[in-house]
Coordinates of N, CA and C in Angstrom, one line a residue:
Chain A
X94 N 20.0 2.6 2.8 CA 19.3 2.4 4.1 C 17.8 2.3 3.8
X95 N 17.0 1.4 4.6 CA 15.6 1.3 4.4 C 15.1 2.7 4.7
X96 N 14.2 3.2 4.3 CA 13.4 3.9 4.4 C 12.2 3.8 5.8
X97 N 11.8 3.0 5.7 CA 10.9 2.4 6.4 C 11.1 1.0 7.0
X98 N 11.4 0.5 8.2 CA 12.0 -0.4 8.9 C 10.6 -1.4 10.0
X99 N 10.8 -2.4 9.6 CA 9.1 -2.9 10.7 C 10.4 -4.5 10.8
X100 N 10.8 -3.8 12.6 CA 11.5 -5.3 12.5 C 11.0 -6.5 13.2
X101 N 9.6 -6.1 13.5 CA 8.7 -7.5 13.8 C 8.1 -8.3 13.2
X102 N 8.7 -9.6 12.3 CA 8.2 -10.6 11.1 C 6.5 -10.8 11.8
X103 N 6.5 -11.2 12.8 CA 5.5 -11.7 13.7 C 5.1 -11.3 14.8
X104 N 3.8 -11.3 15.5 CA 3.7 -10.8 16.5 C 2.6 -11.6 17.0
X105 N 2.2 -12.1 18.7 CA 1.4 -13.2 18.7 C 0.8 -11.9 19.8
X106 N -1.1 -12.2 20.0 CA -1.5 -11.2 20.9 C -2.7 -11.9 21.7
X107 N -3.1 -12.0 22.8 CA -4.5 -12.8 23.2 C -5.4 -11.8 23.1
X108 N -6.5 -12.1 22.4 CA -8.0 -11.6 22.6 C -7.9 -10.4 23.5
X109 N -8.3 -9.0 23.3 CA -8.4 -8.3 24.8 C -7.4 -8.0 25.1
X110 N -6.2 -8.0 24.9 CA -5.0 -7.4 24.8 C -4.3 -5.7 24.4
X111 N -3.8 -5.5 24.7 CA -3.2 -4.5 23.7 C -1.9 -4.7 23.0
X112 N -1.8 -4.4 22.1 CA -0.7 -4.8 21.1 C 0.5 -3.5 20.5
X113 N 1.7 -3.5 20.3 CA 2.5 -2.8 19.6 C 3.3 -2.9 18.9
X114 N 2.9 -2.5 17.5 CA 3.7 -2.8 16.2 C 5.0 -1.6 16.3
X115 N 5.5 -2.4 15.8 CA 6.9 -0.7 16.0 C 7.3 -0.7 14.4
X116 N 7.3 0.6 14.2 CA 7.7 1.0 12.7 C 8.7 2.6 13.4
X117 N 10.2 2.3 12.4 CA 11.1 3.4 12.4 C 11.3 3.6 11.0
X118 N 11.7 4.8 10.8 CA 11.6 5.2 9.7 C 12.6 6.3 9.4
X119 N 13.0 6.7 8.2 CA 14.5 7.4 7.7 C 13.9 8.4 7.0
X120 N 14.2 9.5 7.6 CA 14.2 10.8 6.2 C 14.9 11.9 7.1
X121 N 15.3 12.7 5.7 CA 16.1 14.0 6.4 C 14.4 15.3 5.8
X122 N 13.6 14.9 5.3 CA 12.5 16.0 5.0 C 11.8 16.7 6.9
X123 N 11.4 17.5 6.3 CA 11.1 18.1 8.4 C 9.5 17.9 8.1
X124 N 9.2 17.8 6.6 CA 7.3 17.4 6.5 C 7.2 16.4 5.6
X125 N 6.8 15.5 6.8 CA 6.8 13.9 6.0 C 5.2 13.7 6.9
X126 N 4.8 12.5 6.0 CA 3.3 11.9 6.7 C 3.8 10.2 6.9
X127 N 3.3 10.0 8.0 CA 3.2 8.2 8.4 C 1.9 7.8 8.5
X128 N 2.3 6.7 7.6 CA 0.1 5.8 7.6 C 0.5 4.2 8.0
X129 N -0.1 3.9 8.1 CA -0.3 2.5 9.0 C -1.5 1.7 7.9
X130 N -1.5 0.4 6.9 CA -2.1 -0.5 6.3 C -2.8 -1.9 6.7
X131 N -3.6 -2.2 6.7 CA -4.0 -3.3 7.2 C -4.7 -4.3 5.7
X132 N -3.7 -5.5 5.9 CA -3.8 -6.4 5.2 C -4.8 -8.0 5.6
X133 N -5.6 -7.8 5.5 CA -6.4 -9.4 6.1 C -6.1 -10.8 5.0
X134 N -6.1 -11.9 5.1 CA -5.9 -12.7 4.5 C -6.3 -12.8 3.1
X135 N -8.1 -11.3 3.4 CA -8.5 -12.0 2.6 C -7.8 -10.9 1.0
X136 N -6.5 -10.3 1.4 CA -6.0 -9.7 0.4 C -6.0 -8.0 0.2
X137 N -7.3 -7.3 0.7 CA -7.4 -6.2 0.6 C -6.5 -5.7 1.0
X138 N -5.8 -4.3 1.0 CA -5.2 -3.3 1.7 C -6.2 -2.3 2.6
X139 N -5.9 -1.9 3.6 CA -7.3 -1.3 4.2 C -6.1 0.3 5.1
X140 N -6.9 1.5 4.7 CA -5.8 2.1 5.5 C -6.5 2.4 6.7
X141 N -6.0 2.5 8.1 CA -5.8 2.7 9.0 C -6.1 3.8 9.8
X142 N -4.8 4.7 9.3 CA -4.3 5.9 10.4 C -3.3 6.7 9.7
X143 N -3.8 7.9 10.1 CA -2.4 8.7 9.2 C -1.8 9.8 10.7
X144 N -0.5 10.1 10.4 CA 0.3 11.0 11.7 C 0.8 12.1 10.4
X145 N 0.7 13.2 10.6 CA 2.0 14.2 9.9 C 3.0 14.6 10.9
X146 N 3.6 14.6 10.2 CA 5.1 15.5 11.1 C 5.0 16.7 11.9
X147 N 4.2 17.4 11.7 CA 3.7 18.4 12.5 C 2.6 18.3 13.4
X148 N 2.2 17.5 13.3 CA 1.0 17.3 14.1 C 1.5 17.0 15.5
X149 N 0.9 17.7 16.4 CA 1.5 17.9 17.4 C 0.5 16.6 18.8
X150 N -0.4 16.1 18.1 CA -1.7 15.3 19.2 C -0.8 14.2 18.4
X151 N -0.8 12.5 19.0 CA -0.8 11.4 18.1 C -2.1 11.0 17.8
X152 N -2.0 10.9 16.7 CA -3.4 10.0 15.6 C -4.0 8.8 16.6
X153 N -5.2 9.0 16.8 CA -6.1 7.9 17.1 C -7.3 7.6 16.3
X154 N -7.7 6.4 16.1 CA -8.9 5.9 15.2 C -9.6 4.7 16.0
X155 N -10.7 4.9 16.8 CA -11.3 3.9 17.4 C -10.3 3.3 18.1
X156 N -9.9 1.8 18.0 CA -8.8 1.5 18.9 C -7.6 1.2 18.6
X157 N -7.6 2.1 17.7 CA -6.4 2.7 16.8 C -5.7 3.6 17.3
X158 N -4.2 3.9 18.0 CA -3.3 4.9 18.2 C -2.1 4.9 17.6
X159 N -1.6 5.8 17.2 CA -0.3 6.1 16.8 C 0.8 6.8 17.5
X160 N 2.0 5.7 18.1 CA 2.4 7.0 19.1 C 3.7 7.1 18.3
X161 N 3.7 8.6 17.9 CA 4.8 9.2 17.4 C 5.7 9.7 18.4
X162 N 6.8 9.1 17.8 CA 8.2 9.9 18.8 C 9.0 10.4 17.7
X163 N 8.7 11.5 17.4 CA 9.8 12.0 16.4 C 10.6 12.2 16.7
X164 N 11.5 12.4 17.5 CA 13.0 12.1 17.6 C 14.1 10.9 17.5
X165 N 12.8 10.2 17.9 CA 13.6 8.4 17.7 C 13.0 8.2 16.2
X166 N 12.4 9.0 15.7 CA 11.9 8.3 14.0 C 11.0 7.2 14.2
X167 N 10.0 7.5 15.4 CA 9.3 5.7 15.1 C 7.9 6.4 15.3
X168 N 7.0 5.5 14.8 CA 5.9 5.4 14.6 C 4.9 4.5 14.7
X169 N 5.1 4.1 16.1 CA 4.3 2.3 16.2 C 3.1 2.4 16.3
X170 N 2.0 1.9 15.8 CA 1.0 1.4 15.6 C 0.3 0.8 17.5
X171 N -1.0 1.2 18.1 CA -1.3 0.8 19.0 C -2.7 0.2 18.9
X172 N -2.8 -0.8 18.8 CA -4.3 -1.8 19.1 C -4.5 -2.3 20.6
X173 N -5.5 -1.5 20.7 CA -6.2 -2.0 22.5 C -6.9 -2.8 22.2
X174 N -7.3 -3.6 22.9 CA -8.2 -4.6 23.3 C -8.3 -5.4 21.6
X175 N -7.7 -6.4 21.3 CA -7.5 -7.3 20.4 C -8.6 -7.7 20.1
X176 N -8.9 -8.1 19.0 CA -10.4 -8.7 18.3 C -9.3 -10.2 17.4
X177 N -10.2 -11.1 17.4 CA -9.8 -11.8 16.4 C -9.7 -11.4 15.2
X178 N -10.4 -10.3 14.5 CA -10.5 -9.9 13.5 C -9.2 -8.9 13.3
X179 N -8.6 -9.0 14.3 CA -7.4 -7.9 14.0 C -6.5 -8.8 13.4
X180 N -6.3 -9.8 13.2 CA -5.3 -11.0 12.4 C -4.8 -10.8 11.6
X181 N -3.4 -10.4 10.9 CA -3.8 -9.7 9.2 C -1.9 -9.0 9.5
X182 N -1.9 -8.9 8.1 CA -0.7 -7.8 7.9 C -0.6 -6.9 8.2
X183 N 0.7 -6.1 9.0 CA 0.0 -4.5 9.0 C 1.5 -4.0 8.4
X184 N 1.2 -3.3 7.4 CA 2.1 -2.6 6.3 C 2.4 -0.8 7.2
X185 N 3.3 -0.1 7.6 CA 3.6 0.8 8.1 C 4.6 1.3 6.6
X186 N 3.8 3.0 6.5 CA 4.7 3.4 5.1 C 4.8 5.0 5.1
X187 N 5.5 5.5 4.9 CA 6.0 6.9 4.6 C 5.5 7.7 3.3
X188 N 5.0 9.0 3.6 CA 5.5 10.1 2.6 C 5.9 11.2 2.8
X189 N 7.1 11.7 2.1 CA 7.9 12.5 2.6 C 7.6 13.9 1.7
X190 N 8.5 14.8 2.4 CA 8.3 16.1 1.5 C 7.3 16.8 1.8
X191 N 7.3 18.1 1.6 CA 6.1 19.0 1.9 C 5.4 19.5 0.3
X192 N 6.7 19.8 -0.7 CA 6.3 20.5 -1.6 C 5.9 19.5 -2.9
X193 N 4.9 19.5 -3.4 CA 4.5 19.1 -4.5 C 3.6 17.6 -3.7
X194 N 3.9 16.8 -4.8 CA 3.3 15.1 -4.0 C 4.8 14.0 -4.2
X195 N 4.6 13.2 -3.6 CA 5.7 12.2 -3.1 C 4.5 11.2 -2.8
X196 N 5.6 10.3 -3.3 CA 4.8 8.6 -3.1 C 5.0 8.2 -1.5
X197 N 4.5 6.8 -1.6 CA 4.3 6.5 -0.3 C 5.3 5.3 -0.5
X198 N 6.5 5.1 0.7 CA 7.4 3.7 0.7 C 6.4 3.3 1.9
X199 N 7.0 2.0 1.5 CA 6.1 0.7 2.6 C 7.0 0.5 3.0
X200 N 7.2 -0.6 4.8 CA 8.1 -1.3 5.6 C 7.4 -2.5 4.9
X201 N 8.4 -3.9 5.3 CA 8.2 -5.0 4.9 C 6.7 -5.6 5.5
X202 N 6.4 -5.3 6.5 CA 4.8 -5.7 7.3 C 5.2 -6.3 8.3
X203 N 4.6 -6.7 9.3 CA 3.8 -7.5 10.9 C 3.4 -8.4 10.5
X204 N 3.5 -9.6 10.8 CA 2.1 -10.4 10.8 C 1.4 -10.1 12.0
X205 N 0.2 -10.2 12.6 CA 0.0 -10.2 13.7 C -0.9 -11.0 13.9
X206 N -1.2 -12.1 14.8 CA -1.7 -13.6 15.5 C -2.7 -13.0 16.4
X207 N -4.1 -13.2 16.4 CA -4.4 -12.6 17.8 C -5.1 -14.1 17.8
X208 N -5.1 -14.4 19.2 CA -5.7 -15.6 19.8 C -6.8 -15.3 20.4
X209 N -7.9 -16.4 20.6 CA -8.9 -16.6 21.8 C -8.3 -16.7 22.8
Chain B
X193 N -20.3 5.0 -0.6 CA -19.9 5.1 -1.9 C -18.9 3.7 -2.6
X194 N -19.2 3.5 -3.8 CA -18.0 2.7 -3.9 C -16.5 2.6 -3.9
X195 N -15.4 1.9 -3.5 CA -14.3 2.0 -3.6 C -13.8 2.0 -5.2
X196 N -12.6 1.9 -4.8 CA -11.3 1.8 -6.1 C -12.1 0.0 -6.8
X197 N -12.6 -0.3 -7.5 CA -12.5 -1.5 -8.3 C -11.6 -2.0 -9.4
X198 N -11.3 -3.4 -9.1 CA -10.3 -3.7 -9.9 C -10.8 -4.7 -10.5
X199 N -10.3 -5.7 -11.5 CA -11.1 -6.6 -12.3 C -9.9 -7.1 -13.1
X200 N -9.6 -8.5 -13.5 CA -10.6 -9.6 -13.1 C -9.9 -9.6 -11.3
X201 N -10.1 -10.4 -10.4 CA -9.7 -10.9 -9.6 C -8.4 -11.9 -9.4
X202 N -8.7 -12.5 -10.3 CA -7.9 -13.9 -10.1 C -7.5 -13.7 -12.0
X203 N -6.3 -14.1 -11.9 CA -6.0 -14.3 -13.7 C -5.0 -15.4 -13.8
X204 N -5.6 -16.2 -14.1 CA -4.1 -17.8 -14.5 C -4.2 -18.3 -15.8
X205 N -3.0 -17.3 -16.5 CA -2.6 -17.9 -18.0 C -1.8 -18.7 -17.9
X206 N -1.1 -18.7 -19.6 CA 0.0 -19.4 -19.7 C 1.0 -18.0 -20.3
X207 N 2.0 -18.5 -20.2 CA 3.5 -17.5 -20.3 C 3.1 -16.9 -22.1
X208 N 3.4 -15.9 -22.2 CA 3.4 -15.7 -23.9 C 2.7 -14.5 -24.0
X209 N 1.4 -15.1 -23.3 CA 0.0 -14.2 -22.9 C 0.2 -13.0 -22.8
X210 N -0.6 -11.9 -23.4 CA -1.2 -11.0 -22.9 C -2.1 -10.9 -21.9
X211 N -1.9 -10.2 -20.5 CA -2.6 -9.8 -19.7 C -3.3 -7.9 -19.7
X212 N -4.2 -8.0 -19.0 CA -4.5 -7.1 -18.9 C -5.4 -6.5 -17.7
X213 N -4.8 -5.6 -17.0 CA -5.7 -5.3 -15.5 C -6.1 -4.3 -15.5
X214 N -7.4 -4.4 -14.9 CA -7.9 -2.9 -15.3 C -8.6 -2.5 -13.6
X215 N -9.1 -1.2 -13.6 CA -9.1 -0.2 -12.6 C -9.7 0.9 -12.3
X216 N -10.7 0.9 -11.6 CA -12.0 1.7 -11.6 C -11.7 3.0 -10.4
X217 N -11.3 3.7 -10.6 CA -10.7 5.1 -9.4 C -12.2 5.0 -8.6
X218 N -11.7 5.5 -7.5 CA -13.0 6.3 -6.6 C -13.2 7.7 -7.5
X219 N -14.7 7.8 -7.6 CA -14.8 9.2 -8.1 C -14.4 10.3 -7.4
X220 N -13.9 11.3 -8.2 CA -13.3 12.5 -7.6 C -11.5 12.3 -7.3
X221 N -10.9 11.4 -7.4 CA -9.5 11.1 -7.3 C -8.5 11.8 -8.4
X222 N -7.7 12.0 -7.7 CA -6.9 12.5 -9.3 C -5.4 11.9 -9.3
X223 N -5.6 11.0 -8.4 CA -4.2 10.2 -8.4 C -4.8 9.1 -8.4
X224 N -3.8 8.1 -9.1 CA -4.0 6.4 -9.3 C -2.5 6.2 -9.2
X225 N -2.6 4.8 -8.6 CA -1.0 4.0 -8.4 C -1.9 2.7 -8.8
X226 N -0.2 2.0 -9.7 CA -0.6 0.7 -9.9 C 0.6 0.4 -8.8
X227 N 0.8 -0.2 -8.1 CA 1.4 -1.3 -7.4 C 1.9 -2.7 -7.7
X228 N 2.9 -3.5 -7.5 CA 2.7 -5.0 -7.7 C 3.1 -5.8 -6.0
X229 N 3.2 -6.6 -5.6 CA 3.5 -7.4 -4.3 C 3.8 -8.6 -4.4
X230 N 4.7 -9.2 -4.0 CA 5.0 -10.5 -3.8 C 5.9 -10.5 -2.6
X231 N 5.7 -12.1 -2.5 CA 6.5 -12.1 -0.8 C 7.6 -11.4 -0.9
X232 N 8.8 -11.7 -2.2 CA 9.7 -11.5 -2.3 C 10.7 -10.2 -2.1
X233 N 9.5 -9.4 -2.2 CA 10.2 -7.9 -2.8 C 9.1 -6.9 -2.3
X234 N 8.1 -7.6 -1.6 CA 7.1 -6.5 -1.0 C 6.1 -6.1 -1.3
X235 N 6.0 -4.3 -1.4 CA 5.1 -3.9 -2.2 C 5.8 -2.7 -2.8
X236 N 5.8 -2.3 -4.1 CA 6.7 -1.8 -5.2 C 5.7 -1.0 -5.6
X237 N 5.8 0.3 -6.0 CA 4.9 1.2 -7.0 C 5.8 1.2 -8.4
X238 N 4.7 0.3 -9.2 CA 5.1 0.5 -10.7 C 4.8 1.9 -11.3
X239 N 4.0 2.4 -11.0 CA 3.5 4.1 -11.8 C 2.2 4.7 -10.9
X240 N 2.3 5.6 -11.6 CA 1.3 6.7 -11.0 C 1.1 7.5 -11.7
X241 N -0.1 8.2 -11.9 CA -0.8 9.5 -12.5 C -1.9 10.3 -11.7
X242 N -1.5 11.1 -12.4 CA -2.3 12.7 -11.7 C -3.3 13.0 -13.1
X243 N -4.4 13.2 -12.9 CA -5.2 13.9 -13.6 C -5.3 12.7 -15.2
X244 N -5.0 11.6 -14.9 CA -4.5 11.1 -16.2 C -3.5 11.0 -16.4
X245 N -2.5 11.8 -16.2 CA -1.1 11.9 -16.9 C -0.6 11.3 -16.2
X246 N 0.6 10.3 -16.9 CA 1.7 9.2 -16.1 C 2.7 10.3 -15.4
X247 N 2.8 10.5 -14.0 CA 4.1 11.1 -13.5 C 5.4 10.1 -13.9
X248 N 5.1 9.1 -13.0 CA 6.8 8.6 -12.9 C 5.9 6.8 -12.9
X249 N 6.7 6.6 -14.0 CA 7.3 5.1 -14.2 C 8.0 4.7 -13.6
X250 N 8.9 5.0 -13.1 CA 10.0 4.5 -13.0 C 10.6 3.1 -12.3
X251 N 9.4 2.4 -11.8 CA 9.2 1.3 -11.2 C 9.0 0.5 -12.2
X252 N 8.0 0.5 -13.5 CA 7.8 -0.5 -14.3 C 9.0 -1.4 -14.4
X253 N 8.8 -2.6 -14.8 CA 10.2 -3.6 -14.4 C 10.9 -3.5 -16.0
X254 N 10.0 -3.2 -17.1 CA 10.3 -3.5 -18.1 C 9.7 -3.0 -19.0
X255 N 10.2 -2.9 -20.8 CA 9.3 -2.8 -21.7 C 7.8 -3.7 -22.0
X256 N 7.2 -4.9 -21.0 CA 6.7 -5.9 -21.4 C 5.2 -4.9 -20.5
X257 N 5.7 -4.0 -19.1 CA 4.4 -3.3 -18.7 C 4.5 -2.6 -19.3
X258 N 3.2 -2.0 -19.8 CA 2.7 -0.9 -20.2 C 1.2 -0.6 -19.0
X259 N 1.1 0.9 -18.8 CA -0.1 1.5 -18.6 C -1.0 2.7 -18.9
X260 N -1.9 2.3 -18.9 CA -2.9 3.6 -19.8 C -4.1 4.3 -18.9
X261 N -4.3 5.4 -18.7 CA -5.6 6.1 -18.5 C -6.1 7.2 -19.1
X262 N -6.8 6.2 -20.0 CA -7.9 7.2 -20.9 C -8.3 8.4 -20.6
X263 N -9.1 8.0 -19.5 CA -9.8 8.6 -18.9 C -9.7 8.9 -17.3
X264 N -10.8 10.2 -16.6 CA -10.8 10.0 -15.0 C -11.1 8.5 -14.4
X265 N -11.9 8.1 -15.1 CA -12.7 6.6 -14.7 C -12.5 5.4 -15.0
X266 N -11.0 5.6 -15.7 CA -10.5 4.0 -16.1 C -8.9 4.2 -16.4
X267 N -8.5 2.7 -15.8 CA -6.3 2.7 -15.9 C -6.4 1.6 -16.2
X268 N -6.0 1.2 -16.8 CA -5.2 -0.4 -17.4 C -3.8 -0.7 -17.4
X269 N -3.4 -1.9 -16.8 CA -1.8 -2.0 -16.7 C -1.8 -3.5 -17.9
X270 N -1.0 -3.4 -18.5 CA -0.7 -4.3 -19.8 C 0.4 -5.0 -19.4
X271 N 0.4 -6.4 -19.3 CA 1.9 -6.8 -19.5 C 2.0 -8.0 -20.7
X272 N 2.5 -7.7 -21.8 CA 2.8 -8.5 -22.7 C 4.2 -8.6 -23.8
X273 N 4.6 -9.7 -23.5 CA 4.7 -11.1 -23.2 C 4.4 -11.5 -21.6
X274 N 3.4 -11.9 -21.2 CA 3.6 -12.3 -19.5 C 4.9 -13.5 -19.6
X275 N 5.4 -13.6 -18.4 CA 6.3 -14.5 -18.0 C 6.4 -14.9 -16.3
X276 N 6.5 -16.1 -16.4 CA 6.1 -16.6 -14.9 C 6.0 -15.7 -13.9
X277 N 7.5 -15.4 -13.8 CA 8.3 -14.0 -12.6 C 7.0 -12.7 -12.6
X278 N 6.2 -12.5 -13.7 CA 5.1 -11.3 -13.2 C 4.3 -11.9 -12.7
X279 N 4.2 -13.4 -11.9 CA 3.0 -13.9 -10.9 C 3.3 -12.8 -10.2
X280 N 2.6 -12.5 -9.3 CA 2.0 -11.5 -8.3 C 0.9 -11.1 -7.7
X281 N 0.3 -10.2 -6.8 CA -0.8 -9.3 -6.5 C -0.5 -8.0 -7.2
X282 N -1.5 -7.4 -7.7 CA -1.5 -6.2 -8.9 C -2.6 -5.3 -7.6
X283 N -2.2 -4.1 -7.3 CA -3.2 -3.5 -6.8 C -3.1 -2.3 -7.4
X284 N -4.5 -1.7 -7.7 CA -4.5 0.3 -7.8 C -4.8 0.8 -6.8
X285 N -4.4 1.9 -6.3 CA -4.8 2.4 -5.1 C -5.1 4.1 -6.1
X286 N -5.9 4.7 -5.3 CA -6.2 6.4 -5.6 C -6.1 7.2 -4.6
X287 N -6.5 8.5 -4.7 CA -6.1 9.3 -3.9 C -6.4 10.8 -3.9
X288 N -7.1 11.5 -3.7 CA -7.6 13.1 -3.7 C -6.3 13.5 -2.9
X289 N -5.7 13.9 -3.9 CA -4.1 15.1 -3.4 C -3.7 14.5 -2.5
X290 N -3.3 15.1 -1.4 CA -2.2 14.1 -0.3 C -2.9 13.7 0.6
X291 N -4.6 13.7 0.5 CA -5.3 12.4 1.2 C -5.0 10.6 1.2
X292 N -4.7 9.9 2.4 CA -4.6 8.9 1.9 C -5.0 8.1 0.9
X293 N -4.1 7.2 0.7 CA -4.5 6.2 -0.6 C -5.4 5.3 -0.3
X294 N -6.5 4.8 -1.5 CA -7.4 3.7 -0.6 C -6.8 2.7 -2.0
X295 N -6.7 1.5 -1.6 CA -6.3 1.0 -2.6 C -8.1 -0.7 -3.0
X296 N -7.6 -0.9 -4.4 CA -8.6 -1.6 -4.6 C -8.6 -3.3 -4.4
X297 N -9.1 -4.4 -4.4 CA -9.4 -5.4 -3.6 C -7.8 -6.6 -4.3
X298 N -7.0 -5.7 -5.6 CA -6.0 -6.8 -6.2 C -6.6 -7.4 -6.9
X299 N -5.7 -7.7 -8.2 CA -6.0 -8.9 -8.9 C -4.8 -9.7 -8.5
X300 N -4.6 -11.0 -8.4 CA -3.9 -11.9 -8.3 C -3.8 -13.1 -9.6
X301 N -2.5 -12.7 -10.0 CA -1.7 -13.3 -11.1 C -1.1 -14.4 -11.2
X302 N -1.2 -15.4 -11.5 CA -0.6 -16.5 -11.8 C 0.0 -16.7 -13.6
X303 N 0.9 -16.3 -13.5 CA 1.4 -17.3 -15.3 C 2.0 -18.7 -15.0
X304 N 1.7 -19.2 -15.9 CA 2.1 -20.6 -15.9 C 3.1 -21.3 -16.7

């Protein structure tokens, strides 16, 4: 089973909008972290937002939200008010485990379209 | 401060070739990932190290990658023989303990 699941290939958004990426995700660990990547055309990876499992507020960054529903395992990504500049990949990835370090799995990515 | 730097950018050989990517950590990191991506298959962690030391490989595809860190301040991923199928994006990413990873701008691979 995937680990990390992003079943939106594409996503189209107007300027000024708000937008929602949906990322679900698989573990049996009870302390896992979720981060959110942003890919622009022009290649970079850029990180985002991080949620832990315990964290009991959801992660926000400027107009950046993460609303975690840990029961359903999802962790979608929230962009208010769209910028053209938000155009770009967005990579949703996991690390699990509390004890020692654990790598991070990636979902396949978003594209996301934002229009004038 | 500066990020993770990676170098060259862009690399288009021919098949046979030795490649070689190299990888500038954020100061103060003590984790490095090399990464590879293609449409195909995503984004893959070939290796990682803590303090220098290789933890886990276990992504390298083959005996043809190899990677090294000398030092805190420099990683190099080797692949030789290159062969077409290692076209790709090569990224490092770093990381201060289980602070997020920042990762650096990619080289992008072409063999020919």
């Amino acid at each position: 089973a995937q680990k990390i699941t992003q079943t939106q290939p594409g996503m189209f958004v107007q300027e000024k909008e708000a937008v929602t990426l949906d990322c679900t995700y698989d573990t049996s660990d009870q302390s896992y972290g979720l981060f959110w990547y942003k890919q622009p055309s022009s290649g970079e990876m850029i990180f985002l937002i991080y949620q832990g499992s315990y964290d009991e507020q959801n992660a926000t960054e400027g107009r950046y939200s993460l609303n975690f529903q840990k029961a359903r395992k999802s962790a979608n990504l929230v962009i208010s008010a769209s910028q053209l500049g938000d155009s770009a990949m967005y990579f949703c990835a996991m690390r699990e485990g509390g004890q020692g370090y654990s790598t991070l799995t990636f979902g396949k990515g978003t594209m996301l379209l934002v229009s004038p | 401060d500066a990020g993770v730097i990676q170098s060259p950018r862009h690399e288009v050989t021919e098949m046979g070739q030795e490649v070689t990517l190299r990888c500038k950590p954020i100061s103060g990191h003590d984790y490095l990932f090399w990464y590879r991506q293609t449409m195909m298959r995503g984004l893959e962690l070939l290796i990682y190290f803590n303090n220098n030391v290789p933890i886990d490989d276990s992504g390298m595809p083959e005996d043809r990658f190899s990677a090294k860190m000398p030092n805190a301040s420099f990683s190099t991923l080797k692949i030789q023989p290159s062969e077409p199928r290692d076209s790709a994006v090569y990224f490092c990413a770093t990381a201060e303990g289980n602070q997020p990873q920042h990762f650096g701008d990619g080289t992008r691979l072409s063999i020919l």
